[in-house]
Amino acid sequence: MEKYYFTYDDIHLTAKDIADRVVASGYDPDIIVAIGTGGFIPARILRTFLDKPVLAVGISYYDADDKPSKEPRKVQWIEEAERKLAGKRILLVDEVDDSRSTLEYCIRELMRHGPAEIAVAVLHDKKKEKRGIIPPEVSRYFAGRTIEDRWVAYPWDAHDIGAHDASAAACRDKP
Ligand code: G4P
Ligand code: MG
């Protein structure tokens, strides 16, 4: 199989599994912080199970002149959101832990705002050598599923959701 195809139902079940593990671990976040845009839908589903408010932050790999850049930069990182983080237990959410660069950048930015604790949740963690690290200040890390280093086709990227779901079903039927 070249790619992974996950349906909205798969994503929902994975998010529920993460939420169950967050609760079982005793971590009680005050706030969910979603890294846009891939983290938006997972964070919203987690809210259903954890019942915590969601804040969104955005990262861009384009510089101020719209040129591609290796370094991420903050966009839509509202001051009000930052003020809300001081002393809070955060659950930082993204869809995939791939190179870990974006995650590391976001964690370090969030730490500057004096949270009480930061935990990270991702739907999928790819087994690969990572460029970024999860800083030691992160108290817990929840990966819905640990997967091989292959491209993941997410349902929200599908132009034809029927064809996407059919591909997901075909992959599931393979031994
Ligand atoms: P990481 O720190 O979370 O590991 O992310 P990394 O910087 O390595 O990822 C760069 C971009 O590539 C991210 O999108 C990430 O979501 C996306 N990406 C990595 N692997 C996959 C994959 O297997 N499937 C899909 N669909 N996307 C992948 P981004 O720049 O944050 O854009 P957005 O889609 O979240 O808006
Ligand atoms: Mg992303």
Short mmCIF file of C-alpha atoms and ligand atoms in Angstrom, two decimals:
data_model
loop_
_atom_site.label_atom_id
_atom_site.label_comp_id
_atom_site.label_asym_id
_atom_site.label_seq_id
_atom_site.Cartn_x
_atom_site.Cartn_y
_atom_site.Cartn_z
CA MET A 1 0.00 0.00 0.00
CA GLU A 2 1.44 3.32 -1.04
CA LYS A 3 -0.71 5.67 0.97
CA TYR A 4 -2.90 5.51 4.00
CA TYR A 5 -6.49 6.59 3.45
CA PHE A 6 -8.48 7.49 6.56
CA THR A 7 -12.19 8.26 6.49
CA TYR A 8 -13.97 10.75 8.72
CA ASP A 9 -15.18 7.80 10.77
CA ASP A 10 -11.61 6.54 11.18
CA ILE A 11 -10.54 10.01 12.35
CA HIS A 12 -13.46 10.22 14.77
CA LEU A 13 -12.65 6.83 16.30
CA THR A 14 -8.97 7.69 16.58
CA ALA A 15 -9.83 11.00 18.28
CA LYS A 16 -12.12 9.16 20.70
CA ASP A 17 -9.34 6.74 21.49
CA ILE A 18 -6.98 9.64 22.20
CA ALA A 19 -9.60 11.33 24.41
CA ASP A 20 -10.10 8.10 26.37
CA ARG A 21 -6.36 7.85 26.92
CA VAL A 22 -6.08 11.50 27.96
CA VAL A 23 -8.81 10.95 30.56
CA ALA A 24 -7.33 7.63 31.72
CA SER A 25 -3.92 9.29 32.16
CA GLY A 26 -5.43 11.77 34.61
CA TYR A 27 -4.53 14.75 32.44
CA ASP A 28 -7.27 17.36 32.66
CA PRO A 29 -6.49 20.10 30.14
CA ASP A 30 -7.99 23.56 30.55
CA ILE A 31 -7.73 24.30 26.88
CA ILE A 32 -7.19 22.56 23.55
CA VAL A 33 -4.86 24.40 21.15
CA ALA A 34 -5.29 23.37 17.52
CA ILE A 35 -2.47 23.86 15.02
CA GLY A 36 -4.07 24.96 11.78
CA THR A 37 -5.17 23.74 9.50
CA GLY A 38 -4.65 20.01 9.94
CA GLY A 39 -5.31 20.17 13.69
CA PHE A 40 -8.67 21.93 13.41
CA ILE A 41 -10.94 18.96 12.76
CA PRO A 42 -9.18 16.59 15.20
CA ALA A 43 -9.32 19.32 17.89
CA ARG A 44 -13.03 19.85 17.28
CA ILE A 45 -13.71 16.14 17.66
CA LEU A 46 -11.61 16.02 20.84
CA ARG A 47 -13.78 18.83 22.21
CA THR A 48 -16.80 16.56 21.88
CA PHE A 49 -15.19 14.07 24.25
CA LEU A 50 -13.13 16.33 26.52
CA ASP A 51 -15.54 19.29 26.59
CA LYS A 52 -12.82 21.96 26.68
CA PRO A 53 -12.58 25.18 24.69
CA VAL A 54 -10.50 25.16 21.51
CA LEU A 55 -8.06 27.89 20.52
CA ALA A 56 -6.49 27.89 17.07
CA VAL A 57 -3.00 28.90 16.07
CA GLY A 58 -1.61 29.09 12.56
CA ILE A 59 1.85 28.47 11.19
CA SER A 60 3.16 29.44 7.80
CA TYR A 61 6.17 28.18 5.87
CA TYR A 62 6.01 31.27 3.70
CA ASP A 63 7.79 34.43 4.68
CA ALA A 64 6.23 37.88 4.84
CA ASP A 65 6.89 38.29 1.07
CA ASP A 66 5.09 35.01 0.30
CA LYS A 67 8.35 33.21 -0.49
CA PRO A 68 8.72 29.62 0.74
CA SER A 69 10.86 29.45 3.87
CA LYS A 70 12.48 26.66 5.86
CA GLU A 71 11.60 28.31 9.14
CA PRO A 72 8.01 28.38 10.30
CA ARG A 73 6.51 31.65 11.41
CA LYS A 74 3.44 32.47 13.42
CA VAL A 75 0.34 33.66 11.66
CA GLN A 76 -3.06 34.15 13.30
CA TRP A 77 -1.36 33.88 16.66
CA ILE A 78 -3.63 36.25 18.48
CA GLU A 79 -2.49 38.03 21.58
CA GLU A 80 -5.67 37.21 23.40
CA ALA A 81 -4.94 33.53 22.89
CA GLU A 82 -1.50 33.99 24.35
CA ARG A 83 -2.87 35.72 27.45
CA LYS A 84 -5.28 32.85 27.93
CA LEU A 85 -2.46 30.33 28.13
CA ALA A 86 -0.68 31.55 31.26
CA GLY A 87 -1.03 29.03 34.09
CA LYS A 88 -3.18 26.72 31.98
CA ARG A 89 -2.86 23.05 31.16
CA ILE A 90 -2.74 22.83 27.39
CA LEU A 91 -3.51 19.97 25.04
CA LEU A 92 -1.78 20.83 21.75
CA VAL A 93 -3.38 19.05 18.80
CA ASP A 94 -2.27 18.37 15.24
CA GLU A 95 -3.20 15.75 12.70
CA VAL A 96 0.22 14.25 12.01
CA ASP A 97 3.64 14.10 13.63
CA ASP A 98 5.79 13.92 10.53
CA SER A 99 9.14 15.74 10.71
CA ARG A 100 8.15 17.18 14.12
CA SER A 101 9.45 20.61 13.07
CA THR A 102 6.10 22.37 13.26
CA LEU A 103 5.26 20.67 16.52
CA GLU A 104 8.55 21.67 18.12
CA TYR A 105 8.13 25.24 16.95
CA CYS A 106 4.58 25.47 18.34
CA ILE A 107 5.52 23.87 21.65
CA ARG A 108 8.40 26.33 22.12
CA GLU A 109 6.16 29.28 21.26
CA LEU A 110 3.48 28.12 23.68
CA MET A 111 6.01 27.60 26.46
CA ARG A 112 6.90 31.29 26.28
CA HIS A 113 3.45 32.09 27.60
CA GLY A 114 3.86 30.35 30.91
CA PRO A 115 1.43 27.43 30.71
CA ALA A 116 1.18 25.16 33.75
CA GLU A 117 1.64 22.08 31.58
CA ILE A 118 1.70 21.11 27.90
CA ALA A 119 0.63 17.76 26.52
CA VAL A 120 0.60 16.90 22.82
CA ALA A 121 -1.93 14.83 20.90
CA VAL A 122 -1.65 13.81 17.26
CA LEU A 123 -3.84 11.46 15.27
CA HIS A 124 -0.88 9.84 13.55
CA ASP A 125 2.79 9.59 14.43
CA LYS A 126 5.02 8.48 11.57
CA LYS A 127 7.80 6.08 12.43
CA LYS A 128 10.79 7.91 11.02
CA GLU A 129 13.81 9.95 11.95
CA LYS A 130 12.47 13.29 13.14
CA ARG A 131 14.00 16.68 12.48
CA GLY A 132 12.35 18.29 15.49
CA ILE A 133 12.12 17.13 19.09
CA ILE A 134 9.35 17.08 21.62
CA PRO A 135 10.91 19.31 24.30
CA PRO A 136 11.25 17.73 27.75
CA GLU A 137 8.77 20.25 29.18
CA VAL A 138 6.02 18.33 27.39
CA SER A 139 4.60 16.11 30.09
CA ARG A 140 2.63 13.68 27.93
CA TYR A 141 2.44 12.67 24.29
CA PHE A 142 -0.58 10.89 22.84
CA ALA A 143 -0.44 9.41 19.34
CA GLY A 144 -3.72 7.96 18.11
CA ARG A 145 -1.87 5.58 15.83
CA THR A 146 1.78 5.01 15.07
CA ILE A 147 2.14 4.45 11.34
CA GLU A 148 4.79 3.75 8.71
CA ASP A 149 6.43 6.66 6.96
CA ARG A 150 3.93 6.92 4.11
CA TRP A 151 1.73 9.73 2.89
CA VAL A 152 -1.62 9.97 4.65
CA ALA A 153 -4.65 11.00 2.59
CA TYR A 154 -7.00 12.78 4.99
CA PRO A 155 -10.71 13.03 4.19
CA TRP A 156 -10.68 16.82 4.40
CA ASP A 157 -8.23 16.94 1.48
CA ALA A 158 -10.51 14.86 -0.75
CA HIS A 159 -12.13 16.50 -3.76
CA ASP A 160 -14.20 13.39 -4.23
CA ILE A 161 -15.06 11.99 -0.80
CA GLY A 162 -16.80 8.95 -2.31
CA ALA A 163 -13.63 7.95 -4.17
CA HIS A 164 -11.56 8.65 -1.04
CA ASP A 165 -13.76 6.40 1.09
CA ALA A 166 -13.63 3.71 -1.60
CA SER A 167 -9.82 3.85 -1.52
CA ALA A 168 -9.93 3.56 2.28
CA ALA A 169 -12.20 0.51 2.03
CA ALA A 170 -9.95 -1.09 -0.61
CA CYS A 171 -6.90 -0.64 1.65
CA ARG A 172 -8.78 -2.10 4.59
CA ASP A 173 -9.71 -5.21 2.58
CA LYS A 174 -6.09 -5.93 1.75
CA PRO A 175 -4.42 -8.37 4.12
P1 G4P B 1 5.08 18.14 12.09
O1 G4P B 1 5.97 19.10 12.81
O2 G4P B 1 3.71 18.12 12.68
O3 G4P B 1 5.69 16.79 11.98
O4 G4P B 1 4.79 18.66 10.63
P2 G4P B 1 5.78 18.98 9.44
O5 G4P B 1 6.35 20.35 9.65
O6 G4P B 1 6.73 17.87 9.22
O7 G4P B 1 4.74 18.97 8.26
C1 G4P B 1 4.70 19.87 7.20
C2 G4P B 1 3.31 19.85 6.56
O8 G4P B 1 3.10 18.61 5.90
C3 G4P B 1 2.18 19.97 7.58
O9 G4P B 1 1.12 20.67 6.97
C4 G4P B 1 1.74 18.53 7.77
O10 G4P B 1 0.42 18.48 8.20
C5 G4P B 1 1.90 18.02 6.35
N1 G4P B 1 2.01 16.56 6.30
C6 G4P B 1 3.06 15.81 6.69
N2 G4P B 1 2.83 14.51 6.44
C7 G4P B 1 1.60 14.45 5.88
C8 G4P B 1 0.81 13.36 5.37
O11 G4P B 1 1.19 12.18 5.41
N3 G4P B 1 -0.40 13.68 4.84
C9 G4P B 1 -0.85 14.96 4.77
N4 G4P B 1 -2.06 15.17 4.24
N5 G4P B 1 -0.14 16.02 5.25
C10 G4P B 1 1.08 15.75 5.77
P3 G4P B 1 0.88 22.20 7.26
O12 G4P B 1 1.95 22.99 6.59
O13 G4P B 1 0.71 22.38 8.72
O14 G4P B 1 -0.46 22.46 6.51
P4 G4P B 1 -1.96 22.10 6.97
O15 G4P B 1 -2.41 21.04 6.01
O16 G4P B 1 -1.94 21.62 8.37
O17 G4P B 1 -2.67 23.38 6.80
MG MG B 2 -0.58 21.03 9.83
#
